[in-house]
PDB file of C-alpha atoms in Angstrom:
ATOM      1  CA  MET A  25      -3.088  -7.516  -0.287  1.00  0.00           C
ATOM      2  CA  SER A  26      -1.632 -10.264  -1.719  1.00  0.00           C
ATOM      3  CA  SER A  27      -3.642 -13.227  -2.427  1.00  0.00           C
ATOM      4  CA  SER A  28      -3.738 -15.108  -5.716  1.00  0.00           C
ATOM      5  CA  GLU A  29      -0.948 -17.646  -6.001  1.00  0.00           C
ATOM      6  CA  LYS A  30       0.192 -16.511  -2.516  1.00  0.00           C
ATOM      7  CA  ILE A  31       1.025 -12.959  -3.656  1.00  0.00           C
ATOM      8  CA  THR A  32      -0.159 -11.679  -7.012  1.00  0.00           C
ATOM      9  CA  ARG A  33       1.975  -9.606  -9.323  1.00  0.00           C
ATOM     10  CA  ARG A  34       0.036  -6.534  -8.215  1.00  0.00           C
ATOM     11  CA  ALA A  35      -0.238  -7.868  -4.698  1.00  0.00           C
ATOM     12  CA  PHE A  36      -4.055  -7.827  -4.375  1.00  0.00           C
ATOM     13  CA  ALA A  37      -3.716  -5.219  -1.684  1.00  0.00           C
ATOM     14  CA  ALA A  38      -4.642  -6.914   1.563  1.00  0.00           C
ATOM     15  CA  LEU A  39      -3.065  -4.359   3.893  1.00  0.00           C
ATOM     16  CA  ALA A  40      -3.487  -4.350   7.658  1.00  0.00           C
ATOM     17  CA  ALA A  41      -3.698  -0.679   8.607  1.00  0.00           C
ATOM     18  CA  ALA A  42      -3.690  -1.221  12.383  1.00  0.00           C
ATOM     19  CA  ALA A  43      -3.305  -3.992  14.908  1.00  0.00           C
ATOM     20  CA  ALA A  44      -4.592  -6.631  17.221  1.00  0.00           C
ATOM     21  CA  GLY A  45      -7.204  -6.955  19.873  1.00  0.00           C
ATOM     22  CA  ALA A  46      -9.727  -4.237  19.002  1.00  0.00           C
ATOM     23  CA  SER A  47     -13.033  -5.183  17.479  1.00  0.00           C
ATOM     24  CA  ALA A  48     -15.862  -3.396  15.718  1.00  0.00           C
ATOM     25  CA  LEU A  49     -17.480  -0.605  17.712  1.00  0.00           C
ATOM     26  CA  PRO A  50     -21.248  -0.205  18.283  1.00  0.00           C
ATOM     27  CA  ALA A  51     -23.662  -0.011  15.351  1.00  0.00           C
ATOM     28  CA  ALA A  52     -20.940  -1.242  13.016  1.00  0.00           C
ATOM     29  CA  ALA A  53     -20.327   2.392  12.116  1.00  0.00           C
ATOM     30  CA  HIS A  54     -16.732   2.302  13.275  1.00  0.00           C
ATOM     31  CA  ALA A  55     -14.007  -0.283  13.414  1.00  0.00           C
ATOM     32  CA  SER A  56     -10.514  -0.009  14.806  1.00  0.00           C
ATOM     33  CA  SER A  57      -7.509  -2.256  15.252  1.00  0.00           C
ATOM     34  CA  ARG A  58      -3.793  -2.277  15.873  1.00  0.00           C
ATOM     35  CA  ALA A  59      -0.739  -4.362  15.052  1.00  0.00           C
ATOM     36  CA  VAL A  60       0.758  -6.871  17.427  1.00  0.00           C
ATOM     37  CA  HIS A  61       4.049  -8.685  16.826  1.00  0.00           C
ATOM     38  CA  ARG A  62       7.164  -6.982  18.246  1.00  0.00           C
ATOM     39  CA  ARG A  63       7.415  -3.279  18.961  1.00  0.00           C
ATOM     40  CA  LEU A  64       6.558  -1.286  15.883  1.00  0.00           C
ATOM     41  CA  ILE A  65       9.044   1.344  14.725  1.00  0.00           C
ATOM     42  CA  LYS A  66       7.877   4.570  13.094  1.00  0.00           C
ATOM     43  CA  PRO A  67      10.213   6.288  10.642  1.00  0.00           C
ATOM     44  CA  PRO A  68      11.292   9.905  11.163  1.00  0.00           C
ATOM     45  CA  ARG A  69       9.015  12.485   9.561  1.00  0.00           C
ATOM     46  CA  LEU A  70       9.809  13.972   6.161  1.00  0.00           C
ATOM     47  CA  ARG A  71      10.763  17.669   5.860  1.00  0.00           C
ATOM     48  CA  PHE A  72      10.891  19.923   2.831  1.00  0.00           C
ATOM     49  CA  GLY A  73      14.372  19.879   1.346  1.00  0.00           C
ATOM     50  CA  ASP A  74      15.009  16.273   2.413  1.00  0.00           C
ATOM     51  CA  THR A  75      16.445  13.758  -0.032  1.00  0.00           C
ATOM     52  CA  ILE A  76      14.071  11.130  -1.394  1.00  0.00           C
ATOM     53  CA  ALA A  77      15.492   8.006  -3.017  1.00  0.00           C
ATOM     54  CA  LEU A  78      13.914   6.926  -6.302  1.00  0.00           C
ATOM     55  CA  VAL A  79      13.998   3.151  -6.791  1.00  0.00           C
ATOM     56  CA  ALA A  80      12.374   0.504  -8.986  1.00  0.00           C
ATOM     57  CA  PRO A  81      11.999  -2.709  -6.969  1.00  0.00           C
ATOM     58  CA  GLY A  82       9.465  -4.248  -9.355  1.00  0.00           C
ATOM     59  CA  GLY A  83       8.827  -3.563 -13.036  1.00  0.00           C
ATOM     60  CA  HIS A  84      11.376  -1.782 -15.194  1.00  0.00           C
ATOM     61  CA  THR A  85      11.073   1.900 -16.059  1.00  0.00           C
ATOM     62  CA  ASP A  86      12.505   4.286 -18.666  1.00  0.00           C
ATOM     63  CA  ASP A  87      14.174   7.678 -18.939  1.00  0.00           C
ATOM     64  CA  GLU A  88      10.954   9.582 -19.604  1.00  0.00           C
ATOM     65  CA  ALA A  89       9.207   8.106 -16.569  1.00  0.00           C
ATOM     66  CA  ILE A  90      12.265   8.877 -14.458  1.00  0.00           C
ATOM     67  CA  ARG A  91      12.337  12.444 -15.747  1.00  0.00           C
ATOM     68  CA  ARG A  92       8.691  12.934 -14.793  1.00  0.00           C
ATOM     69  CA  ALA A  93       9.197  11.409 -11.345  1.00  0.00           C
ATOM     70  CA  VAL A  94      12.287  13.526 -10.633  1.00  0.00           C
ATOM     71  CA  HIS A  95      10.389  16.654 -11.706  1.00  0.00           C
ATOM     72  CA  LYS A  96       7.424  15.715  -9.532  1.00  0.00           C
ATOM     73  CA  ILE A  97       9.583  15.155  -6.456  1.00  0.00           C
ATOM     74  CA  GLY A  98      11.323  18.476  -7.058  1.00  0.00           C
ATOM     75  CA  GLN A  99       8.006  20.275  -7.450  1.00  0.00           C
ATOM     76  CA  LEU A 100       6.886  18.892  -4.101  1.00  0.00           C
ATOM     77  CA  GLY A 101       9.940  20.449  -2.467  1.00  0.00           C
ATOM     78  CA  PHE A 102      12.441  17.604  -2.142  1.00  0.00           C
ATOM     79  CA  ARG A 103      15.765  16.519  -3.580  1.00  0.00           C
ATOM     80  CA  VAL A 104      16.191  13.236  -5.451  1.00  0.00           C
ATOM     81  CA  ARG A 105      18.767  10.472  -5.257  1.00  0.00           C
ATOM     82  CA  GLU A 106      18.410   7.837  -7.979  1.00  0.00           C
ATOM     83  CA  GLY A 107      19.059   4.197  -7.265  1.00  0.00           C
ATOM     84  CA  ALA A 108      22.243   2.872  -8.909  1.00  0.00           C
ATOM     85  CA  HIS A 109      20.198   0.335 -10.871  1.00  0.00           C
ATOM     86  CA  LEU A 110      17.123   2.484 -11.482  1.00  0.00           C
ATOM     87  CA  ARG A 111      17.494   2.080 -15.265  1.00  0.00           C
ATOM     88  CA  ALA A 112      18.395  -1.613 -15.228  1.00  0.00           C
ATOM     89  CA  VAL A 113      16.257  -4.022 -17.250  1.00  0.00           C
ATOM     90  CA  HIS A 114      16.070  -7.773 -16.749  1.00  0.00           C
ATOM     91  CA  GLY A 115      13.118  -9.169 -18.677  1.00  0.00           C
ATOM     92  CA  ASN A 116      10.037  -7.430 -17.278  1.00  0.00           C
ATOM     93  CA  TYR A 117      11.910  -6.408 -14.148  1.00  0.00           C
ATOM     94  CA  ALA A 118      14.041  -3.432 -13.136  1.00  0.00           C
ATOM     95  CA  GLY A 119      17.226  -5.440 -12.988  1.00  0.00           C
ATOM     96  CA  SER A 120      18.092  -8.703 -11.280  1.00  0.00           C
ATOM     97  CA  VAL A 121      16.918  -9.588  -7.786  1.00  0.00           C
ATOM     98  CA  GLN A 122      20.397  -8.719  -6.517  1.00  0.00           C
ATOM     99  CA  GLN A 123      20.386  -5.303  -8.212  1.00  0.00           C
ATOM    100  CA  ARG A 124      16.966  -4.384  -6.891  1.00  0.00           C
ATOM    101  CA  CYS A 125      17.809  -5.546  -3.358  1.00  0.00           C
ATOM    102  CA  ASP A 126      21.112  -3.666  -3.519  1.00  0.00           C
ATOM    103  CA  ASP A 127      19.299  -0.427  -4.343  1.00  0.00           C
ATOM    104  CA  LEU A 128      16.862  -0.854  -1.457  1.00  0.00           C
ATOM    105  CA  HIS A 129      19.601  -1.759   1.007  1.00  0.00           C
ATOM    106  CA  ALA A 130      21.789   1.138  -0.140  1.00  0.00           C
ATOM    107  CA  MET A 131      18.994   3.648   0.316  1.00  0.00           C
ATOM    108  CA  PHE A 132      18.017   2.359   3.756  1.00  0.00           C
ATOM    109  CA  ARG A 133      21.704   2.551   4.733  1.00  0.00           C
ATOM    110  CA  ASP A 134      22.306   6.046   3.289  1.00  0.00           C
ATOM    111  CA  PRO A 135      22.007   8.604   6.131  1.00  0.00           C
ATOM    112  CA  ASP A 136      21.176  11.417   3.702  1.00  0.00           C
ATOM    113  CA  VAL A 137      18.098   9.615   2.359  1.00  0.00           C
ATOM    114  CA  LYS A 138      14.979  10.289   4.429  1.00  0.00           C
ATOM    115  CA  ALA A 139      12.379   8.471   2.309  1.00  0.00           C
ATOM    116  CA  ILE A 140      12.336   5.794  -0.394  1.00  0.00           C
ATOM    117  CA  TRP A 141       9.763   6.285  -3.148  1.00  0.00           C
ATOM    118  CA  CYS A 142       9.105   3.506  -5.631  1.00  0.00           C
ATOM    119  CA  ILE A 143       8.701   4.776  -9.181  1.00  0.00           C
ATOM    120  CA  ARG A 144       6.191   2.072 -10.137  1.00  0.00           C
ATOM    121  CA  GLY A 145       4.775  -1.305  -9.199  1.00  0.00           C
ATOM    122  CA  GLY A 146       4.468  -3.763 -12.039  1.00  0.00           C
ATOM    123  CA  SER A 147       5.730  -7.167 -10.926  1.00  0.00           C
ATOM    124  CA  GLY A 148       8.699  -8.842  -9.317  1.00  0.00           C
ATOM    125  CA  CYS A 149       8.714  -7.579  -5.728  1.00  0.00           C
ATOM    126  CA  ILE A 150       7.815 -11.005  -4.386  1.00  0.00           C
ATOM    127  CA  SER A 151      11.163 -12.285  -5.630  1.00  0.00           C
ATOM    128  CA  LEU A 152      12.984  -9.882  -3.293  1.00  0.00           C
ATOM    129  CA  LEU A 153      11.345 -10.936  -0.055  1.00  0.00           C
ATOM    130  CA  SER A 154      13.647 -13.821   0.879  1.00  0.00           C
ATOM    131  CA  SER A 155      16.742 -11.736   0.018  1.00  0.00           C
ATOM    132  CA  LEU A 156      15.960  -8.533   1.916  1.00  0.00           C
ATOM    133  CA  ASN A 157      18.044  -7.689   4.967  1.00  0.00           C
ATOM    134  CA  TYR A 158      15.285  -7.007   7.500  1.00  0.00           C
ATOM    135  CA  ARG A 159      17.759  -6.294  10.306  1.00  0.00           C
ATOM    136  CA  LEU A 160      19.320  -3.569   8.185  1.00  0.00           C
ATOM    137  CA  ILE A 161      15.899  -2.120   7.388  1.00  0.00           C
ATOM    138  CA  ARG A 162      14.878  -2.111  11.049  1.00  0.00           C
ATOM    139  CA  ALA A 163      18.197  -0.564  12.087  1.00  0.00           C
ATOM    140  CA  HIS A 164      17.737   2.316   9.623  1.00  0.00           C
ATOM    141  CA  PRO A 165      14.000   3.090   9.710  1.00  0.00           C
ATOM    142  CA  LYS A 166      12.763   5.425   7.018  1.00  0.00           C
ATOM    143  CA  ILE A 167       9.670   6.051   4.934  1.00  0.00           C
ATOM    144  CA  LEU A 168       8.923   3.569   2.145  1.00  0.00           C
ATOM    145  CA  ILE A 169       6.014   4.491  -0.107  1.00  0.00           C
ATOM    146  CA  GLY A 170       4.287   2.880  -3.075  1.00  0.00           C
ATOM    147  CA  TYR A 171       1.364   0.642  -3.957  1.00  0.00           C
ATOM    148  CA  SER A 172       0.356  -2.105  -6.397  1.00  0.00           C
ATOM    149  CA  ASP A 173       3.197  -4.670  -6.480  1.00  0.00           C
ATOM    150  CA  ILE A 174       5.017  -2.681  -3.769  1.00  0.00           C
ATOM    151  CA  THR A 175       2.405  -4.130  -1.400  1.00  0.00           C
ATOM    152  CA  ALA A 176       4.545  -7.264  -1.197  1.00  0.00           C
ATOM    153  CA  LEU A 177       7.358  -5.189   0.306  1.00  0.00           C
ATOM    154  CA  HIS A 178       4.975  -3.507   2.759  1.00  0.00           C
ATOM    155  CA  LEU A 179       3.740  -6.857   4.012  1.00  0.00           C
ATOM    156  CA  ALA A 180       7.176  -8.413   4.384  1.00  0.00           C
ATOM    157  CA  ILE A 181       8.775  -5.371   6.030  1.00  0.00           C
ATOM    158  CA  HIS A 182       5.833  -4.944   8.393  1.00  0.00           C
ATOM    159  CA  ARG A 183       6.055  -8.568   9.447  1.00  0.00           C
ATOM    160  CA  HIS A 184       9.817  -9.070   9.613  1.00  0.00           C
ATOM    161  CA  ALA A 185      11.178  -5.588  10.397  1.00  0.00           C
ATOM    162  CA  ALA A 186       8.125  -4.226  12.263  1.00  0.00           C
ATOM    163  CA  LEU A 187       8.516  -0.898  10.467  1.00  0.00           C
ATOM    164  CA  VAL A 188       5.578   1.336   9.546  1.00  0.00           C
ATOM    165  CA  THR A 189       5.520   1.720   5.754  1.00  0.00           C
ATOM    166  CA  PHE A 190       3.064   3.578   3.549  1.00  0.00           C
ATOM    167  CA  HIS A 191       0.615   2.302   0.953  1.00  0.00           C
ATOM    168  CA  GLY A 192       0.409   5.392  -1.225  1.00  0.00           C
ATOM    169  CA  PRO A 193       1.082   6.708  -4.720  1.00  0.00           C
ATOM    170  CA  VAL A 194       4.109   5.641  -6.740  1.00  0.00           C
ATOM    171  CA  ALA A 195       6.488   8.363  -7.876  1.00  0.00           C
ATOM    172  CA  GLY A 196       5.606   7.736 -11.513  1.00  0.00           C
ATOM    173  CA  SER A 197       1.874   8.329 -11.052  1.00  0.00           C
ATOM    174  CA  GLY A 198       0.210  11.551 -12.194  1.00  0.00           C
ATOM    175  CA  PRO A 199      -0.041  14.276  -9.546  1.00  0.00           C
ATOM    176  CA  SER A 200      -3.345  15.048  -7.826  1.00  0.00           C
ATOM    177  CA  ASP A 201      -3.943  17.736  -5.234  1.00  0.00           C
ATOM    178  CA  TYR A 202      -6.008  15.298  -3.148  1.00  0.00           C
ATOM    179  CA  THR A 203      -3.301  12.622  -3.316  1.00  0.00           C
ATOM    180  CA  ASN A 204      -0.427  15.000  -2.554  1.00  0.00           C
ATOM    181  CA  THR A 205      -2.244  16.789   0.272  1.00  0.00           C
ATOM    182  CA  HIS A 206      -3.012  13.642   2.235  1.00  0.00           C
ATOM    183  CA  MET A 207       0.316  11.975   1.478  1.00  0.00           C
ATOM    184  CA  LEU A 208       2.339  14.952   2.704  1.00  0.00           C
ATOM    185  CA  ALA A 209       0.139  15.393   5.770  1.00  0.00           C
ATOM    186  CA  VAL A 210       0.691  11.770   6.802  1.00  0.00           C
ATOM    187  CA  LEU A 211       4.433  11.804   6.071  1.00  0.00           C
ATOM    188  CA  MET A 212       5.327  15.303   7.340  1.00  0.00           C
ATOM    189  CA  GLU A 213       2.884  16.354  10.064  1.00  0.00           C
ATOM    190  CA  PRO A 214       2.687  13.949  13.021  1.00  0.00           C
ATOM    191  CA  GLN A 215      -0.708  14.492  14.645  1.00  0.00           C
ATOM    192  CA  PRO A 216      -2.582  12.708  17.431  1.00  0.00           C
ATOM    193  CA  THR A 217      -5.380  12.023  14.937  1.00  0.00           C
ATOM    194  CA  TYR A 218      -5.816  12.652  11.247  1.00  0.00           C
ATOM    195  CA  THR A 219      -9.043  12.014   9.329  1.00  0.00           C
ATOM    196  CA  ILE A 220      -8.919  11.188   5.641  1.00  0.00           C
ATOM    197  CA  PRO A 221     -12.183  11.819   3.761  1.00  0.00           C
ATOM    198  CA  MET A 222     -13.189  10.167   0.533  1.00  0.00           C
ATOM    199  CA  ALA A 223     -12.179  11.911  -2.670  1.00  0.00           C
ATOM    200  CA  LEU A 224     -15.282  13.618  -4.074  1.00  0.00           C
ATOM    201  CA  GLU A 225     -15.155  11.646  -7.321  1.00  0.00           C
ATOM    202  CA  ASN A 226     -15.107   8.373  -5.359  1.00  0.00           C
ATOM    203  CA  ALA A 227     -17.637   9.210  -2.647  1.00  0.00           C
ATOM    204  CA  VAL A 228     -20.591   8.590  -4.914  1.00  0.00           C
ATOM    205  CA  ARG A 229     -19.299   5.063  -5.679  1.00  0.00           C
ATOM    206  CA  ALA A 230     -19.016   3.843  -2.051  1.00  0.00           C
ATOM    207  CA  LEU A 231     -20.996   0.703  -0.992  1.00  0.00           C
ATOM    208  CA  ALA A 232     -21.952  -0.588   2.296  1.00  0.00           C
ATOM    209  CA  GLY A 233       0.252 -18.714   2.890  1.00  0.00           C
ATOM    210  CA  THR A 234       3.627 -17.410   2.715  1.00  0.00           C
ATOM    211  CA  PRO A 235       5.818 -16.194   5.648  1.00  0.00           C
ATOM    212  CA  TYR A 236       5.319 -12.689   4.212  1.00  0.00           C
ATOM    213  CA  ALA A 237       1.527 -12.751   4.042  1.00  0.00           C
ATOM    214  CA  ALA A 238      -0.669 -10.353   5.972  1.00  0.00           C
ATOM    215  CA  ASP A 239      -1.979 -11.347   9.375  1.00  0.00           C
ATOM    216  CA  PHE A 240      -5.062  -9.161   9.408  1.00  0.00           C
ATOM    217  CA  ARG A 241      -6.796 -10.635  12.438  1.00  0.00           C
ATOM    218  CA  GLY A 242      -8.241  -7.732  14.405  1.00  0.00           C
ATOM    219  CA  ALA A 243      -7.007  -5.288  11.756  1.00  0.00           C
ATOM    220  CA  LEU A 244      -8.520  -2.997   9.166  1.00  0.00           C
ATOM    221  CA  LEU A 245      -8.035  -5.014   5.987  1.00  0.00           C
ATOM    222  CA  PHE A 246      -7.920  -3.094   2.722  1.00  0.00           C
ATOM    223  CA  LEU A 247      -8.057  -4.586  -0.747  1.00  0.00           C
ATOM    224  CA  GLU A 248      -7.706  -3.270  -4.291  1.00  0.00           C
ATOM    225  CA  GLU A 249      -7.014  -4.556  -7.786  1.00  0.00           C
ATOM    226  CA  VAL A 250      -6.940  -3.404 -11.409  1.00  0.00           C
ATOM    227  CA  ASN A 251      -7.610  -4.994 -14.802  1.00  0.00           C
ATOM    228  CA  GLU A 252      -8.762  -8.345 -13.431  1.00  0.00           C
ATOM    229  CA  ALA A 253     -11.969 -10.263 -14.111  1.00  0.00           C
ATOM    230  CA  PRO A 254     -14.436 -10.693 -11.221  1.00  0.00           C
ATOM    231  CA  TYR A 255     -13.903 -14.457 -11.129  1.00  0.00           C
ATOM    232  CA  ARG A 256     -10.220 -13.927 -10.329  1.00  0.00           C
ATOM    233  CA  ILE A 257     -11.056 -11.491  -7.530  1.00  0.00           C
ATOM    234  CA  ASP A 258     -13.549 -14.058  -6.218  1.00  0.00           C
ATOM    235  CA  ARG A 259     -10.780 -16.681  -6.133  1.00  0.00           C
ATOM    236  CA  TRP A 260      -8.331 -14.383  -4.330  1.00  0.00           C
ATOM    237  CA  MET A 261     -10.877 -13.293  -1.744  1.00  0.00           C
ATOM    238  CA  THR A 262     -11.803 -16.931  -1.199  1.00  0.00           C
ATOM    239  CA  GLN A 263      -8.123 -17.732  -0.621  1.00  0.00           C
ATOM    240  CA  LEU A 264      -7.832 -14.884   1.888  1.00  0.00           C
ATOM    241  CA  ASP A 265     -10.960 -16.109   3.640  1.00  0.00           C
ATOM    242  CA  LEU A 266      -9.720 -19.687   3.813  1.00  0.00           C
ATOM    243  CA  ALA A 267      -6.206 -18.684   4.891  1.00  0.00           C
ATOM    244  CA  VAL A 268      -7.106 -16.255   7.676  1.00  0.00           C
ATOM    245  CA  GLY A 269     -10.844 -15.598   7.631  1.00  0.00           C
ATOM    246  CA  LEU A 270     -12.312 -12.255   6.540  1.00  0.00           C
ATOM    247  CA  ARG A 271     -14.605 -12.344   9.560  1.00  0.00           C
ATOM    248  CA  ARG A 272     -11.541 -12.150  11.803  1.00  0.00           C
ATOM    249  CA  ALA A 273     -10.644  -8.691  10.540  1.00  0.00           C
ATOM    250  CA  ALA A 274     -11.912  -5.675  12.469  1.00  0.00           C
ATOM    251  CA  ALA A 275     -13.313  -4.351   9.186  1.00  0.00           C
ATOM    252  CA  VAL A 276     -12.833  -4.755   5.437  1.00  0.00           C
ATOM    253  CA  MET A 277     -12.326  -1.881   2.999  1.00  0.00           C
ATOM    254  CA  VAL A 278     -12.277  -2.376  -0.761  1.00  0.00           C
ATOM    255  CA  GLY A 279     -10.859   0.456  -2.830  1.00  0.00           C
ATOM    256  CA  ILE A 280     -11.544   1.456  -6.424  1.00  0.00           C
ATOM    257  CA  CYS A 281     -10.988  -1.632  -8.584  1.00  0.00           C
ATOM    258  CA  GLU A 282     -10.545  -0.046 -12.008  1.00  0.00           C
ATOM    259  CA  ASN A 283     -11.487  -2.077 -15.086  1.00  0.00           C
ATOM    260  CA  CYS A 284     -12.377  -5.191 -13.090  1.00  0.00           C
ATOM    261  CA  VAL A 285     -15.167  -6.273 -15.405  1.00  0.00           C
ATOM    262  CA  PRO A 286     -16.012  -9.499 -17.250  1.00  0.00           C
ATOM    263  CA  ASN A 287     -14.511 -10.035 -20.675  1.00  0.00           C
ATOM    264  CA  ASP A 288     -16.758  -9.147 -23.608  1.00  0.00           C
ATOM    265  CA  GLY A 289     -19.437 -11.780 -24.137  1.00  0.00           C
ATOM    266  CA  GLU A 290     -18.472 -13.666 -20.981  1.00  0.00           C
ATOM    267  CA  THR A 291     -21.172 -14.927 -18.643  1.00  0.00           C
ATOM    268  CA  SER A 292     -20.050 -13.652 -15.284  1.00  0.00           C
ATOM    269  CA  LEU A 293     -20.993 -12.009 -12.033  1.00  0.00           C
ATOM    270  CA  THR A 294     -20.247  -8.303 -11.859  1.00  0.00           C
ATOM    271  CA  LEU A 295     -17.619  -6.992  -9.478  1.00  0.00           C
ATOM    272  CA  ALA A 296     -20.336  -5.676  -7.157  1.00  0.00           C
ATOM    273  CA  GLU A 297     -22.051  -9.081  -7.091  1.00  0.00           C
ATOM    274  CA  THR A 298     -18.727 -10.764  -6.421  1.00  0.00           C
ATOM    275  CA  LEU A 299     -17.946  -8.445  -3.514  1.00  0.00           C
ATOM    276  CA  ASP A 300     -21.439  -8.974  -2.112  1.00  0.00           C
ATOM    277  CA  ILE A 301     -20.780 -12.711  -1.873  1.00  0.00           C
ATOM    278  CA  HIS A 302     -17.816 -12.106   0.415  1.00  0.00           C
ATOM    279  CA  LEU A 303     -18.819  -8.957   2.295  1.00  0.00           C
ATOM    280  CA  LYS A 304     -22.556  -9.173   2.944  1.00  0.00           C
ATOM    281  CA  ALA A 305     -22.241 -12.216   5.187  1.00  0.00           C
ATOM    282  CA  LEU A 306     -19.651 -10.594   7.438  1.00  0.00           C
ATOM    283  CA  VAL A 307     -20.603  -9.381  10.908  1.00  0.00           C
ATOM    284  CA  VAL A 308     -17.800  -6.789  10.833  1.00  0.00           C
ATOM    285  CA  PRO A 309     -18.088  -3.467   8.947  1.00  0.00           C
ATOM    286  CA  ALA A 310     -17.394  -3.919   5.228  1.00  0.00           C
ATOM    287  CA  VAL A 311     -17.315  -1.209   2.568  1.00  0.00           C
ATOM    288  CA  SER A 312     -16.165  -0.728  -1.002  1.00  0.00           C
ATOM    289  CA  GLY A 313     -15.389   2.196  -3.279  1.00  0.00           C
ATOM    290  CA  TYR A 314     -12.908   3.929  -0.976  1.00  0.00           C
ATOM    291  CA  SER A 315     -10.239   6.301  -2.319  1.00  0.00           C
ATOM    292  CA  PHE A 316      -7.291   3.986  -2.845  1.00  0.00           C
ATOM    293  CA  GLY A 317      -6.185   1.732  -5.654  1.00  0.00           C
ATOM    294  CA  HIS A 318      -4.881   2.309  -9.169  1.00  0.00           C
ATOM    295  CA  ILE A 319      -6.532   5.718  -9.322  1.00  0.00           C
ATOM    296  CA  ARG A 320      -5.526   9.369  -9.555  1.00  0.00           C
ATOM    297  CA  HIS A 321      -7.088  10.492  -6.260  1.00  0.00           C
ATOM    298  CA  GLN A 322      -5.780   8.125  -3.598  1.00  0.00           C
ATOM    299  CA  PHE A 323      -4.993   8.509   0.070  1.00  0.00           C
ATOM    300  CA  THR A 324      -1.910   7.187   1.834  1.00  0.00           C
ATOM    301  CA  LEU A 325      -2.428   4.464   4.434  1.00  0.00           C
ATOM    302  CA  PRO A 326       0.296   3.661   6.990  1.00  0.00           C
ATOM    303  CA  MET A 327       0.603  -0.022   7.895  1.00  0.00           C
ATOM    304  CA  GLY A 328       0.573  -0.971  11.544  1.00  0.00           C
ATOM    305  CA  ILE A 329      -0.754   2.062  13.413  1.00  0.00           C
ATOM    306  CA  MET A 330      -4.069   2.536  15.197  1.00  0.00           C
ATOM    307  CA  ALA A 331      -6.849   3.609  12.836  1.00  0.00           C
ATOM    308  CA  ARG A 332     -10.645   3.896  12.729  1.00  0.00           C
ATOM    309  CA  LEU A 333     -13.038   3.324   9.842  1.00  0.00           C
ATOM    310  CA  ASP A 334     -16.286   5.299   9.941  1.00  0.00           C
ATOM    311  CA  THR A 335     -18.685   3.787   7.437  1.00  0.00           C
ATOM    312  CA  LEU A 336     -21.320   6.470   7.972  1.00  0.00           C
ATOM    313  CA  ARG A 337     -19.060   9.447   7.317  1.00  0.00           C
ATOM    314  CA  GLN A 338     -16.982   7.508   4.778  1.00  0.00           C
ATOM    315  CA  THR A 339     -13.708   8.415   6.475  1.00  0.00           C
ATOM    316  CA  VAL A 340     -10.591   6.725   7.795  1.00  0.00           C
ATOM    317  CA  THR A 341      -9.040   8.341  10.864  1.00  0.00           C
ATOM    318  CA  LEU A 342      -5.444   7.667  11.865  1.00  0.00           C
ATOM    319  CA  LEU A 343      -5.448   7.560  15.666  1.00  0.00           C
ATOM    320  CA  GLU A 344      -1.737   8.181  16.131  1.00  0.00           C
ATOM    321  CA  PRO A 345       1.114   9.679  14.124  1.00  0.00           C
ATOM    322  CA  ALA A 346       2.700   7.399  11.534  1.00  0.00           C
ATOM    323  CA  VAL A 347       6.075   9.171  11.683  1.00  0.00           C
ATOM    324  CA  THR A 348       8.147  10.578  14.507  1.00  0.00           C
TER     325      THR A 348
END
């Protein structure tokens, strides 16, 4: 989740999707884990007709992207409340640190808002982490969803507010039946277990330091990136390994890393060769090509709950509800 230079601008998604103590199960076909720390809070479930806040905690957006996101949320059956600074621009960012924090705090505080959906990732979320009011967030638990740079928020809130948040699509991404189906099931339908299969288009591709960083010991660690050369991914995975130790995870899942290829004419390992260096030596289950990342068909992964990876069936099963 977030490796390079502590946390990258896209937050090289090192997300712990469960918690401590559990280890890989027999035959390395399954792995499960769960979060430790203080008692984890689950946000209330989402219901059709609820109000979803639209915020931009990272990169700036524009009116057309906002229009599309508002339409998408409406089509899914929800109402929209726009952040006061949703259209703010400060360099590459969606307003100043104060403006972006104010929008997040306001939406967590607003009793009418039942979920907070980030319109995009981009960059800049790391700058918010030391300014967020984690007591406020914990006192008003609600769904926070997004991916890419939003991963920095997931990590910090998981660690300092002990709130389950959701690594899933951003509101500005293109709709996909697969993405919407699994997102809504996780957010709206608390179930004792829920199995998420690979998207069909991805199934054929599957292969066997700050105070906000992920502690993925005994957890299902998932990683993804986009538009980065293999040597950079090698460096980030090396940093993760040195900082915590990949072998200490219950299992490692790598998603779809779109356009992570060497530059033209560059002598380089491929992405697959780079991943092999880090994953083949592990004694815990390790897979790549799973249906998450900067892709159209992605599943939503709650942070902190019990989960199981089945490498044979190419599924992830949530072993408890992620919402109440």
